[in-house]
Amino acid sequence: MQWSQVNPDDSAWRIAPGQKGTSQNVTLSLEVVVILAVRKESAGKGAVFFSPGAGESEHIEESKKGVVRVMEMGGGRPTFTPLE
């Protein structure tokens, strides 16, 4: 998720067009909007991604590892075992 895709005023996340050329709009609950606002504030200026990766591209290359990392950062433990 890129910050440029999120519109907190409309409570919407606009996902860029995929292979079929259509974009998707996801309605965000108030709770998600609050979480995103807090995350954006802590991310600092210039942040492109909601949960940046550690690599040079700043994009999470392996989403399974990213989910586990986000869960660990939040103090929780994943309720699944990522497939290798």
XYZ file of N, CA, C and O in Angstrom:
336
model
N 0.850 -1.172 0.000
C 0.000 0.000 0.000
C 0.896 1.235 0.000
O 1.781 1.373 0.823
N 0.630 2.115 -0.944
C 1.348 3.384 -0.996
C 0.460 4.476 -0.413
O -0.757 4.458 -0.584
N 1.110 5.419 0.264
C 0.344 6.502 0.880
C -0.444 7.290 -0.158
O -1.541 7.775 0.126
N 0.077 7.401 -1.365
C -0.620 8.161 -2.407
C -1.934 7.505 -2.831
O -2.776 8.142 -3.457
N -2.129 6.237 -2.490
C -3.349 5.517 -2.848
C -4.453 5.669 -1.801
O -5.582 5.257 -2.033
N -4.119 6.242 -0.649
C -5.074 6.322 0.457
C -5.654 7.730 0.556
O -4.924 8.716 0.544
N -6.980 7.805 0.640
C -7.660 9.076 0.828
C -8.446 8.998 2.138
O -9.567 8.488 2.161
N -7.842 9.489 3.246
C -8.537 9.368 4.531
C -9.828 10.183 4.605
O -10.747 9.820 5.328
N -9.922 11.267 3.832
C -11.144 12.081 3.850
C -12.337 11.321 3.293
O -13.466 11.514 3.738
N -12.095 10.454 2.321
C -13.160 9.637 1.733
C -13.197 8.223 2.310
O -13.996 7.399 1.864
N -12.292 7.938 3.247
C -12.171 6.588 3.824
C -12.034 5.543 2.726
O -12.741 4.536 2.704
N -11.093 5.810 1.812
C -10.939 4.913 0.666
C -9.471 4.650 0.357
O -8.620 5.500 0.556
N -9.236 3.442 -0.151
C -7.925 3.037 -0.651
C -8.145 2.666 -2.110
O -8.906 1.758 -2.420
N -7.506 3.393 -3.000
C -7.652 3.131 -4.429
C -6.458 2.317 -4.891
O -5.327 2.798 -4.915
N -6.711 1.076 -5.256
C -5.663 0.177 -5.716
C -5.483 0.393 -7.210
O -6.447 0.371 -7.979
N -4.247 0.613 -7.606
C -3.917 0.911 -9.006
C -4.374 -0.211 -9.940
O -4.514 -1.360 -9.518
N -4.600 0.136 -11.206
C -5.032 -0.865 -12.176
C -4.072 -2.055 -12.243
O -2.860 -1.887 -12.215
N -4.653 -3.238 -12.317
C -3.867 -4.467 -12.408
C -3.727 -4.910 -13.848
O -3.828 -4.111 -14.788
N -3.536 -6.185 -14.051
C -3.312 -6.742 -15.380
C -4.496 -6.523 -16.318
O -4.317 -6.373 -17.513
N -5.696 -6.489 -15.777
C -6.882 -6.306 -16.617
C -7.202 -4.836 -16.836
O -8.165 -4.497 -17.508
N -6.402 -3.954 -16.236
C -6.578 -2.523 -16.466
C -7.640 -1.849 -15.626
O -7.989 -0.708 -15.873
N -8.156 -2.552 -14.630
C -9.174 -1.943 -13.778
C -8.606 -1.672 -12.390
O -7.838 -2.465 -11.861
N -8.986 -0.544 -11.830
C -8.557 -0.223 -10.474
C -9.664 -0.643 -9.507
O -10.798 -0.863 -9.910
N -9.317 -0.745 -8.253
C -10.265 -1.156 -7.230
C -10.334 -0.084 -6.148
O -9.315 0.506 -5.789
N -11.509 0.153 -5.625
C -11.687 1.048 -4.489
C -12.094 0.210 -3.285
O -13.050 -0.557 -3.348
N -11.354 0.380 -2.193
C -11.641 -0.347 -0.966
C -12.090 0.670 0.077
O -11.366 1.626 0.367
N -13.277 0.471 0.613
C -13.778 1.354 1.664
C -13.094 0.982 2.976
O -13.028 -0.187 3.344
N -12.580 1.993 3.669
C -11.860 1.775 4.918
C -12.749 2.127 6.105
O -13.427 3.154 6.099
N -12.728 1.282 7.112
C -13.495 1.559 8.328
C -12.817 2.695 9.094
O -11.647 3.018 8.869
N -13.550 3.288 10.010
C -13.001 4.365 10.832
C -11.753 3.895 11.578
O -10.768 4.623 11.691
N -11.793 2.666 12.083
C -10.645 2.120 12.814
C -9.405 2.051 11.929
O -8.303 2.392 12.367
N -9.575 1.636 10.687
C -8.442 1.551 9.760
C -7.918 2.942 9.441
O -6.703 3.164 9.393
N -8.799 3.908 9.251
C -8.383 5.284 8.968
C -7.546 5.822 10.127
O -6.512 6.465 9.912
N -7.963 5.532 11.366
C -7.210 5.979 12.548
C -5.841 5.307 12.578
O -4.815 5.962 12.813
N -5.792 4.008 12.351
C -4.517 3.284 12.331
C -3.592 3.864 11.266
O -2.396 4.084 11.505
N -4.132 4.116 10.083
C -3.319 4.678 9.000
C -2.798 6.064 9.361
O -1.644 6.403 9.058
N -3.616 6.868 10.011
C -3.192 8.220 10.400
C -2.025 8.158 11.381
O -1.041 8.889 11.245
N -2.121 7.271 12.355
C -1.045 7.112 13.334
C 0.216 6.590 12.657
O 1.321 7.070 12.906
N 0.048 5.624 11.772
C 1.202 5.035 11.066
C 1.874 6.069 10.175
O 3.101 6.150 10.126
N 1.085 6.865 9.483
C 1.669 7.867 8.599
C 2.459 8.910 9.399
O 3.531 9.335 8.993
N 1.924 9.295 10.535
C 2.611 10.265 11.383
C 3.958 9.714 11.853
O 4.956 10.419 11.871
N 4.000 8.440 12.209
C 5.242 7.846 12.691
C 6.202 7.501 11.554
O 7.400 7.359 11.782
N 5.677 7.384 10.330
C 6.523 7.029 9.185
C 7.437 8.177 8.778
O 8.519 7.959 8.250
N 7.002 9.384 9.011
C 7.827 10.535 8.663
C 7.611 10.996 7.232
O 7.013 10.304 6.404
N 8.101 12.188 6.960
C 7.947 12.767 5.628
C 8.755 11.974 4.611
O 9.834 11.487 4.902
N 8.223 11.874 3.422
C 8.920 11.182 2.348
C 8.656 9.692 2.284
O 9.104 9.030 1.363
N 7.939 9.138 3.266
C 7.627 7.704 3.235
C 6.662 7.435 2.090
O 5.704 8.162 1.883
N 6.941 6.394 1.339
C 6.111 6.041 0.185
C 5.147 4.913 0.529
O 3.985 4.944 0.158
N 5.627 3.922 1.269
C 4.839 2.729 1.560
C 4.367 2.694 3.007
O 5.055 3.172 3.909
N 3.199 2.084 3.221
C 2.638 1.923 4.563
C 3.588 1.134 5.457
O 3.852 1.488 6.585
N 4.092 0.048 4.939
C 5.013 -0.805 5.701
C 6.211 -1.086 4.817
O 6.254 -2.112 4.127
N 7.183 -0.182 4.806
C 8.302 -0.333 3.885
C 9.179 -1.539 4.197
O 9.295 -1.955 5.344
N 9.773 -2.071 3.148
C 10.720 -3.170 3.313
C 12.091 -2.637 3.675
O 12.352 -1.437 3.638
N 12.980 -3.540 3.998
C 14.324 -3.156 4.424
C 15.266 -2.961 3.239
O 16.351 -2.435 3.398
N 14.844 -3.363 2.063
C 15.720 -3.294 0.893
C 15.797 -1.916 0.267
O 15.149 -0.962 0.704
N 16.584 -1.830 -0.778
C 16.811 -0.563 -1.458
C 15.540 0.012 -2.085
O 15.336 1.220 -2.111
N 14.659 -0.858 -2.567
C 13.429 -0.390 -3.217
C 12.407 0.130 -2.215
O 11.448 0.784 -2.589
N 12.593 -0.165 -0.935
C 11.668 0.171 0.141
C 10.324 -0.520 -0.003
O 9.359 -0.183 0.651
N 10.238 -1.489 -0.878
C 9.007 -2.240 -1.086
C 9.198 -3.625 -0.486
O 10.276 -4.201 -0.565
N 8.162 -4.160 0.135
C 8.266 -5.509 0.694
C 8.306 -6.496 -0.465
O 7.350 -6.617 -1.225
N 9.423 -7.179 -0.583
C 9.601 -8.135 -1.673
C 8.962 -9.482 -1.336
O 8.481 -10.168 -2.209
N 8.996 -9.856 -0.088
C 8.412 -11.123 0.341
C 7.323 -10.811 1.357
O 7.605 -10.530 2.517
N 6.076 -10.865 0.920
C 4.971 -10.438 1.786
C 4.818 -11.289 3.034
O 4.417 -10.785 4.082
N 5.144 -12.575 2.969
C 5.010 -13.429 4.154
C 5.916 -12.927 5.268
O 5.516 -12.852 6.422
N 7.142 -12.571 4.911
C 8.067 -12.051 5.915
C 7.572 -10.709 6.437
O 7.727 -10.399 7.614
N 6.964 -9.916 5.574
C 6.443 -8.617 5.978
C 5.313 -8.739 6.976
O 5.246 -7.987 7.951
N 4.428 -9.691 6.760
C 3.305 -9.902 7.684
C 3.841 -10.298 9.050
O 3.415 -9.767 10.079
N 4.796 -11.199 9.065
C 5.379 -11.635 10.334
C 6.059 -10.452 11.015
O 5.903 -10.246 12.217
N 6.795 -9.634 10.260
C 7.494 -8.492 10.844
C 6.507 -7.478 11.433
O 6.706 -6.970 12.529
N 5.423 -7.197 10.728
C 4.421 -6.260 11.228
C 3.788 -6.798 12.507
O 3.586 -6.060 13.474
N 3.487 -8.079 12.535
C 2.909 -8.681 13.733
C 3.876 -8.568 14.909
O 3.476 -8.240 16.021
N 5.154 -8.842 14.671
C 6.146 -8.759 15.737
C 6.304 -7.326 16.231
O 6.458 -7.087 17.421
N 6.255 -6.362 15.325
C 6.374 -4.957 15.707
C 5.203 -4.545 16.586
O 5.345 -3.697 17.462
N 4.046 -5.138 16.359
C 2.852 -4.823 17.128
C 2.767 -5.595 18.433
O 1.804 -5.465 19.166
N 3.756 -6.417 18.711
C 3.756 -7.174 19.955
C 2.970 -8.463 19.880
O 2.916 -9.218 20.844
N 2.352 -8.707 18.743
C 1.567 -9.930 18.601
C 2.379 -11.025 17.943
O 3.498 -10.830 17.507
N 1.808 -12.181 17.905
C 2.440 -13.295 17.217
C 1.504 -13.732 16.109
O 0.292 -13.748 16.294
N 2.057 -14.085 14.968
C 1.180 -14.544 13.887
C 0.445 -15.831 14.304
O 0.983 -16.630 15.058
N -0.761 -15.956 13.822
C -1.552 -17.146 14.155
C -1.385 -18.216 13.085
O -2.145 -19.157 13.026
N -0.382 -18.067 12.246
C -0.132 -19.030 11.184
C 1.372 -19.215 11.056
O 2.157 -18.445 11.574
N 1.741 -20.254 10.353
C 3.151 -20.467 10.050
C 3.339 -20.193 8.568
O 2.730 -20.878 7.744
N 4.153 -19.196 8.215
C 4.348 -18.886 6.795
C 4.930 -20.076 6.046
O 5.777 -20.798 6.589
N 4.453 -20.273 4.843
C 4.991 -21.345 4.001
C 6.367 -20.929 3.502
O 6.618 -19.770 3.219
N 7.245 -21.842 3.404
C 8.601 -21.542 2.912
C 8.662 -21.711 1.426
O 8.032 -22.411 0.787
